[in-house]
Short mmCIF file of C-alpha atoms and ligand atoms in Angstrom, two decimals:
data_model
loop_
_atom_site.label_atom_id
_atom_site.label_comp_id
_atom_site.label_asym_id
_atom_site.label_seq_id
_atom_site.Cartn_x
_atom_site.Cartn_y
_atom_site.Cartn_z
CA UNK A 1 10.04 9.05 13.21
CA UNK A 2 9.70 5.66 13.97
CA UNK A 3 11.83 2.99 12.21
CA UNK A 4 8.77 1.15 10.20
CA UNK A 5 7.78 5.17 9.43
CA UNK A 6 11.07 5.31 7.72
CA UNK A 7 11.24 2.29 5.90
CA UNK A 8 7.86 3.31 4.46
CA UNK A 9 8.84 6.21 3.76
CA UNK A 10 12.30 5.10 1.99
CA UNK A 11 12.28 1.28 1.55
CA UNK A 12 14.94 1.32 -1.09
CA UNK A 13 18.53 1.18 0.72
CA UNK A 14 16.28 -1.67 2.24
CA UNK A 15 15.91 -3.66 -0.68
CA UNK A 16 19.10 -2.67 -2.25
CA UNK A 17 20.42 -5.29 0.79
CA UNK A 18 18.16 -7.81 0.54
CA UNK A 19 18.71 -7.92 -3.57
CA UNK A 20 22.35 -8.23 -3.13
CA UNK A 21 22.38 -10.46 -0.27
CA UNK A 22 19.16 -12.05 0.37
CA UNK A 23 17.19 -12.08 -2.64
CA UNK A 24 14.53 -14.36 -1.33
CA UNK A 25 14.48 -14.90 2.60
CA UNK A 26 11.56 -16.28 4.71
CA UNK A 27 9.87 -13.61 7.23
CA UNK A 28 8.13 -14.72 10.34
CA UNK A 29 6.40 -11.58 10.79
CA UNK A 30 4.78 -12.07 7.61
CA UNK A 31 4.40 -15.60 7.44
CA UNK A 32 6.14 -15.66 3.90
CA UNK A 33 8.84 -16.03 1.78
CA UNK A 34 9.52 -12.31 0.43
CA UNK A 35 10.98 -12.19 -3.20
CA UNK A 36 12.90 -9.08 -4.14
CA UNK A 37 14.44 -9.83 -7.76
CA UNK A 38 13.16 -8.63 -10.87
CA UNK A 39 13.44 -11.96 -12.91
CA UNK A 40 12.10 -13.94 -9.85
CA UNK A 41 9.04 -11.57 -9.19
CA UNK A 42 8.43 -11.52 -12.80
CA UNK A 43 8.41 -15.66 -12.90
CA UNK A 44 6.36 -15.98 -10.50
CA UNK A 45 3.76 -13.33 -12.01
CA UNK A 46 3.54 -15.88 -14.95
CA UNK A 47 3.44 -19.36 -13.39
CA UNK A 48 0.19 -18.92 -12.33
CA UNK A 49 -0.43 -22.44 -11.54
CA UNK A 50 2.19 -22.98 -9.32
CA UNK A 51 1.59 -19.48 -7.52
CA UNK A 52 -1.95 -19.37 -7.14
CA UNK A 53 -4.48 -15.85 -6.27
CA UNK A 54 -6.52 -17.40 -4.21
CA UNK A 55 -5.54 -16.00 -1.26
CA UNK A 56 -8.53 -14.99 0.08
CA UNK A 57 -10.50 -18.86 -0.05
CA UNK A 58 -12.14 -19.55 3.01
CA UNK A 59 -10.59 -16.94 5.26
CA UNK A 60 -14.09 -15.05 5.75
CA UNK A 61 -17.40 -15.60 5.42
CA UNK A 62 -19.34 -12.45 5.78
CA UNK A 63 -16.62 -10.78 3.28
CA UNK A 64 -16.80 -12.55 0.31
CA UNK A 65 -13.69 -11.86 -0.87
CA UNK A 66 -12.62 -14.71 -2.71
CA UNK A 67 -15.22 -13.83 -5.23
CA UNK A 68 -12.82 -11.09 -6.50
CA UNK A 69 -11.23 -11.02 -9.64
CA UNK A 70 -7.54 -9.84 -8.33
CA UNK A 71 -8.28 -13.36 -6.28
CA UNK A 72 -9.44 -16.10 -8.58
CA UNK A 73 -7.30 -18.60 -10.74
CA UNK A 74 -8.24 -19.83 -14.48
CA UNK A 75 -10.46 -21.18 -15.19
CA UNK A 76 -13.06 -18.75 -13.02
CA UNK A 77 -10.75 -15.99 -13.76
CA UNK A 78 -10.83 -16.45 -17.32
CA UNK A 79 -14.07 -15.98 -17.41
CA UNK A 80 -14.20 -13.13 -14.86
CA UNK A 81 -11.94 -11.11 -16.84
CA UNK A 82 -13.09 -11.41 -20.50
CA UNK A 83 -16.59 -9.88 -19.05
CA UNK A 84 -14.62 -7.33 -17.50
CA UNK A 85 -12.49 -6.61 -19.97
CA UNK A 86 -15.26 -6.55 -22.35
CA UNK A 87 -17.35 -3.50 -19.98
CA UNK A 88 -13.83 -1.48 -19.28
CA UNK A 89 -12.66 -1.24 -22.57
CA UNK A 90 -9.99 1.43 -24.07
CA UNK A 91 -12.31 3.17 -26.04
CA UNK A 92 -14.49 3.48 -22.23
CA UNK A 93 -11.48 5.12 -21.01
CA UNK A 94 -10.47 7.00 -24.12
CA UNK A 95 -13.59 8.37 -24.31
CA UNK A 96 -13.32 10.22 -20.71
CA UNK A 97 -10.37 12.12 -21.43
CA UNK A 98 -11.83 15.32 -21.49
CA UNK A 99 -13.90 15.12 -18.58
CA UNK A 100 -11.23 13.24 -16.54
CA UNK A 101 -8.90 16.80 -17.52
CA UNK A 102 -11.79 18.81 -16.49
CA UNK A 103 -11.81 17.23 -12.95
CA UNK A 104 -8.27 17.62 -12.05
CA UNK A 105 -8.44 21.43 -13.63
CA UNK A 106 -11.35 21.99 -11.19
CA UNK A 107 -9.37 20.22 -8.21
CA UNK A 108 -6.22 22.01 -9.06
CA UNK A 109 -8.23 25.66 -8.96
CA UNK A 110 -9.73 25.02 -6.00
CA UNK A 111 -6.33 23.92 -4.36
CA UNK A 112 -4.31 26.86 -5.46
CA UNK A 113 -7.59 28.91 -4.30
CA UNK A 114 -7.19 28.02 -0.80
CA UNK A 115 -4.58 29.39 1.67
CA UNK A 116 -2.77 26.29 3.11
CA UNK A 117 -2.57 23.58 0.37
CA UNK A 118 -2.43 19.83 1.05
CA UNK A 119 -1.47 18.14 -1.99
CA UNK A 120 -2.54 14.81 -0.90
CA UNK A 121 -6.29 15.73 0.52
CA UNK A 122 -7.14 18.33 -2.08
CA UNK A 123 -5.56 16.74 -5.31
CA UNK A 124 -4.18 13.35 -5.06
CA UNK A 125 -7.43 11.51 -3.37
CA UNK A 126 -10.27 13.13 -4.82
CA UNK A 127 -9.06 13.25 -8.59
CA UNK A 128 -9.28 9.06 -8.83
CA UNK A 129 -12.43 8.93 -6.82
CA UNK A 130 -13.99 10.67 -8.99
CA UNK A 131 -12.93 9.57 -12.41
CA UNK A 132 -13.86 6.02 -11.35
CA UNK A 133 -17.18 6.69 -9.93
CA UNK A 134 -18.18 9.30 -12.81
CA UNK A 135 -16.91 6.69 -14.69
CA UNK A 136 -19.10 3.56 -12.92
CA UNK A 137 -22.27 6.07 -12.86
CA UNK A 138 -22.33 7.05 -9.28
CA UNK A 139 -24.11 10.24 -8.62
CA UNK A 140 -21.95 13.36 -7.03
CA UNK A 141 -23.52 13.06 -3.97
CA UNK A 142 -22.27 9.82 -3.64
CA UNK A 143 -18.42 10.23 -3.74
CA UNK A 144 -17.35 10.83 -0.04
CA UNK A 145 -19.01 7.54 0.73
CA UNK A 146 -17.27 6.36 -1.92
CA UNK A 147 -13.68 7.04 -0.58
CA UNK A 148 -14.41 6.20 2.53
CA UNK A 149 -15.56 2.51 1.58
CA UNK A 150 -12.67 2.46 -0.71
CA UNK A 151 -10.09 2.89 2.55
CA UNK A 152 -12.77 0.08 4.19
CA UNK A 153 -11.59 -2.63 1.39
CA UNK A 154 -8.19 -1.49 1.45
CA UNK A 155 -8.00 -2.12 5.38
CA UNK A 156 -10.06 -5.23 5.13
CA UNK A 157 -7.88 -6.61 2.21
CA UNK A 158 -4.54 -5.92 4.20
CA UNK A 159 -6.28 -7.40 7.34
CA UNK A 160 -7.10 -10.38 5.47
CA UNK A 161 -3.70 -10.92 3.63
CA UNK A 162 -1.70 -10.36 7.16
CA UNK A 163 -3.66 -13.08 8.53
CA UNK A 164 -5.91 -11.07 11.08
CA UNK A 165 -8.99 -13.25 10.01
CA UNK A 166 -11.28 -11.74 12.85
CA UNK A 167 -14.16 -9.85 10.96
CA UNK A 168 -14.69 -6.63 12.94
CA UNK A 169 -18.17 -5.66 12.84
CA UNK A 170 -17.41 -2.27 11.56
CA UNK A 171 -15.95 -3.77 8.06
CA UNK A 172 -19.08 -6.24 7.94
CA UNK A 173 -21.34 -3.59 8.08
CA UNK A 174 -19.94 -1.32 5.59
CA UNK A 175 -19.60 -4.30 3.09
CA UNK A 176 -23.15 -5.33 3.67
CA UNK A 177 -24.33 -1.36 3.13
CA UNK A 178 -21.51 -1.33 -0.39
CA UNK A 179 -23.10 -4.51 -1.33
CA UNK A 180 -26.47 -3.07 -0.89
CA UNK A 181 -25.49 0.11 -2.60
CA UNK A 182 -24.10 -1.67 -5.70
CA UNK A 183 -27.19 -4.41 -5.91
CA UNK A 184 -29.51 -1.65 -6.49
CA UNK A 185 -27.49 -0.21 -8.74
CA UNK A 186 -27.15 -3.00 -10.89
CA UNK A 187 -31.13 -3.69 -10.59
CA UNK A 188 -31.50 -0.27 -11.47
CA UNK A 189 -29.45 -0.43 -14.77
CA UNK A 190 -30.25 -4.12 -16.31
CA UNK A 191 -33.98 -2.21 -16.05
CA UNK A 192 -32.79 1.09 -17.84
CA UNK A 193 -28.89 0.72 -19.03
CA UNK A 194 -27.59 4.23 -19.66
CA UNK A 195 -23.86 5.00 -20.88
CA UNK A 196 -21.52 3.87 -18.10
CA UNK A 197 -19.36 1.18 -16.43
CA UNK A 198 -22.05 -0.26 -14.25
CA UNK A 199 -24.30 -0.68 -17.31
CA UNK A 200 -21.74 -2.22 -19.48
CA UNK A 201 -21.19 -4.69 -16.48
CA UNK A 202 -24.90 -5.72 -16.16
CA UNK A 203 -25.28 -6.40 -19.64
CA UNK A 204 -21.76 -7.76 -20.75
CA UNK A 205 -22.12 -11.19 -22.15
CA UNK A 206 -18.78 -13.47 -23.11
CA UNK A 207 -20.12 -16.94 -25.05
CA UNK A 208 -23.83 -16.58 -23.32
CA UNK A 209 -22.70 -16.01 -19.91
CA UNK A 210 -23.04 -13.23 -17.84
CA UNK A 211 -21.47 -11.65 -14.75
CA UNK A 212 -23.46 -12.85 -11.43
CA UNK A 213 -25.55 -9.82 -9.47
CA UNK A 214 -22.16 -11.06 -6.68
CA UNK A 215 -19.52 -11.02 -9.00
CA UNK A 216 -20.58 -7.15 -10.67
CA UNK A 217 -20.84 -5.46 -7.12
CA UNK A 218 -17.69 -7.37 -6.43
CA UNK A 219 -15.69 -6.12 -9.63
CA UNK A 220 -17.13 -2.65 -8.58
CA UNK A 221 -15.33 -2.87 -5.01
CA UNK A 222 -11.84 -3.89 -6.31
CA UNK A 223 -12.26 -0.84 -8.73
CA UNK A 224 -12.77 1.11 -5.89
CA UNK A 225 -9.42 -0.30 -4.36
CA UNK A 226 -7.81 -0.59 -7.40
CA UNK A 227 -8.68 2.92 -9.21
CA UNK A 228 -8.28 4.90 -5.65
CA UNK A 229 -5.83 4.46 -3.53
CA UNK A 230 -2.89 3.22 -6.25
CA UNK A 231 -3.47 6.25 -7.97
CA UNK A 232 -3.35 8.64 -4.86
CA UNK A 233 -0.07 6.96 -4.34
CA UNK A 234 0.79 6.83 -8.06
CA UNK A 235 0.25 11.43 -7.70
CA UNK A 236 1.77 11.46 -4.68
CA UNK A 237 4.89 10.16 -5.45
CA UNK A 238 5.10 11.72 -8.52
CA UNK A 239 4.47 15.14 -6.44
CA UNK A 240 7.44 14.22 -4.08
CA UNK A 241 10.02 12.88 -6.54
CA UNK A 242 9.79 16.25 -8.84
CA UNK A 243 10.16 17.96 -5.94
CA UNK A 244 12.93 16.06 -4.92
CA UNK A 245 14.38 15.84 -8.39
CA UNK A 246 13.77 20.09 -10.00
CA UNK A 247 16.23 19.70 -12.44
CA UNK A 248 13.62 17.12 -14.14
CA UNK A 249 10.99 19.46 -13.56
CA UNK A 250 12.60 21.69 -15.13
CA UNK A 251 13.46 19.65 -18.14
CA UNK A 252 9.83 18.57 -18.39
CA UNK A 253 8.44 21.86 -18.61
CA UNK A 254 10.71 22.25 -21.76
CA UNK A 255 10.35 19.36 -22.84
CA UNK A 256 6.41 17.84 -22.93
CA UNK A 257 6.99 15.40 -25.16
CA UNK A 258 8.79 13.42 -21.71
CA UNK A 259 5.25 13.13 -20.36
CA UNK A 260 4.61 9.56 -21.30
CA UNK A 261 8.26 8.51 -20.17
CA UNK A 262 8.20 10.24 -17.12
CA UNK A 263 5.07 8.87 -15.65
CA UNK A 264 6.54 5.55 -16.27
CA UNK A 265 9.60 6.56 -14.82
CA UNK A 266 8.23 7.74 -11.25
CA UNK A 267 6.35 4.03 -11.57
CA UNK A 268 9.55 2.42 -11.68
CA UNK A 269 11.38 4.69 -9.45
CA UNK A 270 8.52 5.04 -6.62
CA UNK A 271 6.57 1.93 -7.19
CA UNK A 272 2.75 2.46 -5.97
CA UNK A 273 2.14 -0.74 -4.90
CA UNK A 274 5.44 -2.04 -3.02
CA UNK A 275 3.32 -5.74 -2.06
CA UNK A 276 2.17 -8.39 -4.21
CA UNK A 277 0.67 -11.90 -2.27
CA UNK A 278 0.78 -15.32 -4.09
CA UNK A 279 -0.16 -19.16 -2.64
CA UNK A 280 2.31 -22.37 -3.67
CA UNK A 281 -0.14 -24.80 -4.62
CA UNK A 282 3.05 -26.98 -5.24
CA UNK A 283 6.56 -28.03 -4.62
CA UNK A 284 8.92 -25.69 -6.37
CA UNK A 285 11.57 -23.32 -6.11
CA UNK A 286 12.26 -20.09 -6.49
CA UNK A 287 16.18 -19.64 -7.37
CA UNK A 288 17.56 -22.56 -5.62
CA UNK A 289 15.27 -21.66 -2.75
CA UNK A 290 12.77 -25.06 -2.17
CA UNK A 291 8.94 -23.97 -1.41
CA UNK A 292 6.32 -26.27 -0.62
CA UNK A 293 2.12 -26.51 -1.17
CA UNK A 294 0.59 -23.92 1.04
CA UNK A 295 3.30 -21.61 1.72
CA UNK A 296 2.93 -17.94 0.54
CA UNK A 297 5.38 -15.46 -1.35
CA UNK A 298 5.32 -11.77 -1.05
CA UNK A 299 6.48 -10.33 -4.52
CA UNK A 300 8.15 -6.60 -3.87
CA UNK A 301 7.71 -4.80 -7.07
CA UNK A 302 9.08 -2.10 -5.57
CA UNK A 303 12.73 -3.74 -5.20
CA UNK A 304 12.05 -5.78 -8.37
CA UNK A 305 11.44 -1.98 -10.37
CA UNK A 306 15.09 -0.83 -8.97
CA UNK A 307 17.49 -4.19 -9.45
CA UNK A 308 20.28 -3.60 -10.94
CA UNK A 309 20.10 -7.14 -13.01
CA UNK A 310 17.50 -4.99 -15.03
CA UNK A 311 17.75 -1.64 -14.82
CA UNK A 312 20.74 0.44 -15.59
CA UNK A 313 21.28 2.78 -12.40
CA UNK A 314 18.45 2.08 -10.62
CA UNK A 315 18.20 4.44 -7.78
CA UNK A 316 18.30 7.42 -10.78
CA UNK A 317 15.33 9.20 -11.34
CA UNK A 318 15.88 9.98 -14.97
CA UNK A 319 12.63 10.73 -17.06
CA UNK A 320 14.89 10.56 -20.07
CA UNK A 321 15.26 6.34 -19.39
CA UNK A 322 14.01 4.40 -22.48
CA UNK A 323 10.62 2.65 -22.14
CA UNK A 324 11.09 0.57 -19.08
CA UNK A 325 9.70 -2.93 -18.49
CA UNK A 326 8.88 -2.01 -15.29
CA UNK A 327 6.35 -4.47 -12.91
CA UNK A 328 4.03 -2.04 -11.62
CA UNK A 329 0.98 -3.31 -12.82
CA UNK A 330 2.07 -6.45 -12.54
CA UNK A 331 2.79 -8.97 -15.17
CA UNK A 332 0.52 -12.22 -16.98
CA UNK A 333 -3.04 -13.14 -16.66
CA UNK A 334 -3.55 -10.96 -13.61
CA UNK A 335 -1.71 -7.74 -15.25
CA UNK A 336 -3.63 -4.31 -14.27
CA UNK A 337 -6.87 -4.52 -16.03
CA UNK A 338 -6.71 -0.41 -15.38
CA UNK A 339 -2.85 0.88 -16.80
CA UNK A 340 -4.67 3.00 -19.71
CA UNK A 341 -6.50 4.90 -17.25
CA UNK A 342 -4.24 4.62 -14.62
CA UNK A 343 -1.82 5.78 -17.25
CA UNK A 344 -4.09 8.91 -18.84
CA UNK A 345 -5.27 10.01 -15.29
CA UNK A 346 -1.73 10.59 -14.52
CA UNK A 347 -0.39 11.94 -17.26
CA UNK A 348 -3.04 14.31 -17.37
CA UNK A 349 -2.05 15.39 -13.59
CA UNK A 350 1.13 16.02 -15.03
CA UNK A 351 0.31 18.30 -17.55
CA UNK A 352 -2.23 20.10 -15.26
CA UNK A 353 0.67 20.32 -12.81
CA UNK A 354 3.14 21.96 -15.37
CA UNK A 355 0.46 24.29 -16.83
CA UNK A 356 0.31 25.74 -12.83
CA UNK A 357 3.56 25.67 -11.44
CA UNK A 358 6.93 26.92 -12.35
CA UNK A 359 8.53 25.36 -9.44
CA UNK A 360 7.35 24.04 -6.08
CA UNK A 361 8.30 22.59 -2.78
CA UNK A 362 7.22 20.23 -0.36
CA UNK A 363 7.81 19.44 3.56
CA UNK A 364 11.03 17.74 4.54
CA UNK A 365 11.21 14.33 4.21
CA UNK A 366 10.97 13.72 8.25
CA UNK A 367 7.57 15.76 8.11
CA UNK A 368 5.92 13.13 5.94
CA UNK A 369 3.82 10.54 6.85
CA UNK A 370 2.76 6.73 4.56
CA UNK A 371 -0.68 6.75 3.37
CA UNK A 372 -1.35 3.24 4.63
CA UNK A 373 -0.04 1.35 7.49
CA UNK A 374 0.96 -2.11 5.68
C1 HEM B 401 -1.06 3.46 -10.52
C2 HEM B 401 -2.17 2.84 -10.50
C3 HEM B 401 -2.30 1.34 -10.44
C4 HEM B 401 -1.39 0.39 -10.07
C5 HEM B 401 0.03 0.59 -9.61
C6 HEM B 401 -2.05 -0.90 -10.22
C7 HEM B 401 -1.43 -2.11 -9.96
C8 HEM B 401 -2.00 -3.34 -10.20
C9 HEM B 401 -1.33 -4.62 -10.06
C10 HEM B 401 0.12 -4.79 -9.59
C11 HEM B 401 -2.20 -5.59 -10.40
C12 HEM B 401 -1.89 -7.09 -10.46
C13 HEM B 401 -2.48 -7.83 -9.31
C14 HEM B 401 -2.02 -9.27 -9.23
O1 HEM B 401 -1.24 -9.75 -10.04
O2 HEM B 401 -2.45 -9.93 -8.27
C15 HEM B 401 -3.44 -4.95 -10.74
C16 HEM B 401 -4.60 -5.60 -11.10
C17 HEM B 401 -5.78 -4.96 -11.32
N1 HEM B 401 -5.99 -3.60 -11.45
FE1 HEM B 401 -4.63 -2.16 -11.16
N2 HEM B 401 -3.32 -0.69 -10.65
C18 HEM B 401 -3.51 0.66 -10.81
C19 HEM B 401 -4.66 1.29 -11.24
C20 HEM B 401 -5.81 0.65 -11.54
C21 HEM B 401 -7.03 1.31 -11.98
C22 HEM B 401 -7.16 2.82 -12.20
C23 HEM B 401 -7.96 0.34 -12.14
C24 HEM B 401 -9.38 0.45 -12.56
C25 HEM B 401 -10.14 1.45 -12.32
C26 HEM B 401 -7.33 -0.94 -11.83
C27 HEM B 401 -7.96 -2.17 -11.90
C28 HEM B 401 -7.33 -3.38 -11.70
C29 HEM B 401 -8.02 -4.66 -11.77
C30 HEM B 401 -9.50 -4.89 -12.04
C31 HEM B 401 -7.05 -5.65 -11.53
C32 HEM B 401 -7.28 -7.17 -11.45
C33 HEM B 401 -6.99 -7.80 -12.78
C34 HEM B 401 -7.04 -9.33 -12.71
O3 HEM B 401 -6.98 -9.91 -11.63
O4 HEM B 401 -7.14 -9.93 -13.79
N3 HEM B 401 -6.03 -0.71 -11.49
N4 HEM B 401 -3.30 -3.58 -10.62
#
């Protein structure tokens, strides 16, 4: 295994270091000043002004990235997100809970149907892709295209935020055909709305305005991103850590009414998304540390979700832990516009996973592999 491999794999004695001796330190590699501690990670979440989204302005012009919600600042993001917010409301996702149960029932049979089962392939990607695109409207035959775009915008996103600006024409093609895909869509339902996401965003209206035909297909592509892969990693770790932790398993399974505390535990404890970017748009400092206009920060929520200034022993994966303020989903204006179904979709994979198995195991750690290369 190679040595990046590993830290992937196991980042934490990692940032256990760098919190106790170099709690903000600038990389080269990355260009950045990385930020490991929880009450630094968590002010720079809210100063918005000072640490600004737009990461993506002017770094492309055939992906039009910076018309993104994830990368806007007030006041366009204001606006952005009160539409939003006003199409994906709780009640939206409330109201899916039985179908999203039967999907991962039908997932789960078909996996434990099979001979040689692969968590990851057979459970932990299909089940988001296709609660989010039932949920947007997409037709069935849709979904495979729909995961593989999703791993496009990932890989364009990380290409973009790692500073390899080049557009390869593979990515501009596929964004021009999801573009396409989405524009018809969105014709199709201001013409005939029916009862889902994409409807609600063509016809949400916040104090007369309404979302631009650019700015819908672009909220559904970071949905894509945002509902697919962080959830496949949100499953997958929560898959690994029981297994590495039975004795939990075995206290869930008497004890149900953990569910809620244990999927926020694994969030804490195996953070989904280790990598937040932010821009200085002015002279500051982070802990003593000076920063200037136009340098970036890399928030690890990862490292921030196990310091030991917060949380009482951190590296303990205890589903009995009291609520915990972890920064998974972020923190502020930007904070997950998706946690309630992020949230239900995984605790109902938990109690799918405890109605099927008594006990289970996995590979050894060597035999795993990341998801992503980031
Ligand atoms: C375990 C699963 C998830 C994790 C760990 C996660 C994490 C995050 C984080 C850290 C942010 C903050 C970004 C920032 O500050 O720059 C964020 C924003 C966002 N998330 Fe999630 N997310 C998850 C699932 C979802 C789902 C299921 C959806 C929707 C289907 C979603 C939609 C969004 C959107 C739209 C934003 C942007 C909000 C804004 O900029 O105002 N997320 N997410």
């Amino acid at each position: 295994m190679s040595a990046s491999t590993d830290l992937r794999l196991n980042p934490y004695p990692w940032y256990q270091k760098m919190l106790q001796h170099s709690p903000i330190v600038y990389s080269e590699p990355f260009g950045a000043y990385l930020v490991f501690r929880y009450d630094d990670v968590r002010s720079v979440f809210q100063d918005y002004k000072t640490f600004s989204s737009a990461l993506y302005d002017g770094l492309s012009t055939e992906l039009t990235f910076d018309n993104q919600i994830q990368g806007m600042d007030p006041p366009r993001h204001t606006q952005l997100r009160a539409l939003a917010a006003h199409a994906f409301t709780p009640k939206a996702v409330a109201d899916l809970e039985p179908r999203i149960r039967e999907i991962a029932d039908y997932l789960i049979d078909a996996m434990l149907a099979g001979q040689d089962i692969d968590f990851v392939q057979q459970f932990a990607v299909p089940f988001p892709v296709r609660v989010i695109a039932e949920m947007l409207g997409v037709p069935e035959e849709d979904f495979d295209r729909f995961k593989v775009w999703s791993d496009i915008i990932v890989e364009i996103s990380e290409r973009l935020l790692t500073g390899q600006t080049e557009e390869l024409p593979e990515h501009v093609a596929a964004y021009k055909e999801m573009k396409q895909y989405f524009q018809t869509m969105i014709h199709q339902r201001r013409a005939e709305p029916r009862n889902d996401l994409i409807s609600r965003l063509a016809a949400a209206e916040v104090d007369g305005q309404q979302l631009t035909d650019l700015e819908a297909i672009n909220f559904c592509l970071i949905l894509l991103v945002a509902g697919n892969e962080t959830t496949t990693n949100l499953i997958t770790n929560l898959i690994r850590t029981f297994a590495e932790h039975p004795k939990q398993w075995k206290l869930l399974r008497q004890r149900r009414d953990l569910i809620p505390q244990a999927v926020e535990e694994v969030m804490r404890y195996r953070t989904p998304v280790q990598l937040m970017f932010r821009l200085v748009t002015q002279e500051t400092e982070i802990s003593g540390t000076k920063l200037k206009a136009g340098d970036r920060v890399v928030l690890y929520l990862g490292a921030a979700n196990r310091d030991p200034a917060k949380f009482e022993r951190p590296d303990t994966f205890d589903i009995t832990r009291p609520a915990s303020p972890h920064l998974t989903f972020g923190h502020g204006i930007h904070f997950c516009l998706g946690a309630p179904l992020a949230r239900l979709e995984t605790s109902i994979a938990l109690q799918v996973l405890l109605d099927r198995l008594d006990a289970f195991e996995i590979p050894p750690a060597e035999a795993l592999e990341p998801l992503t290369e980031l």
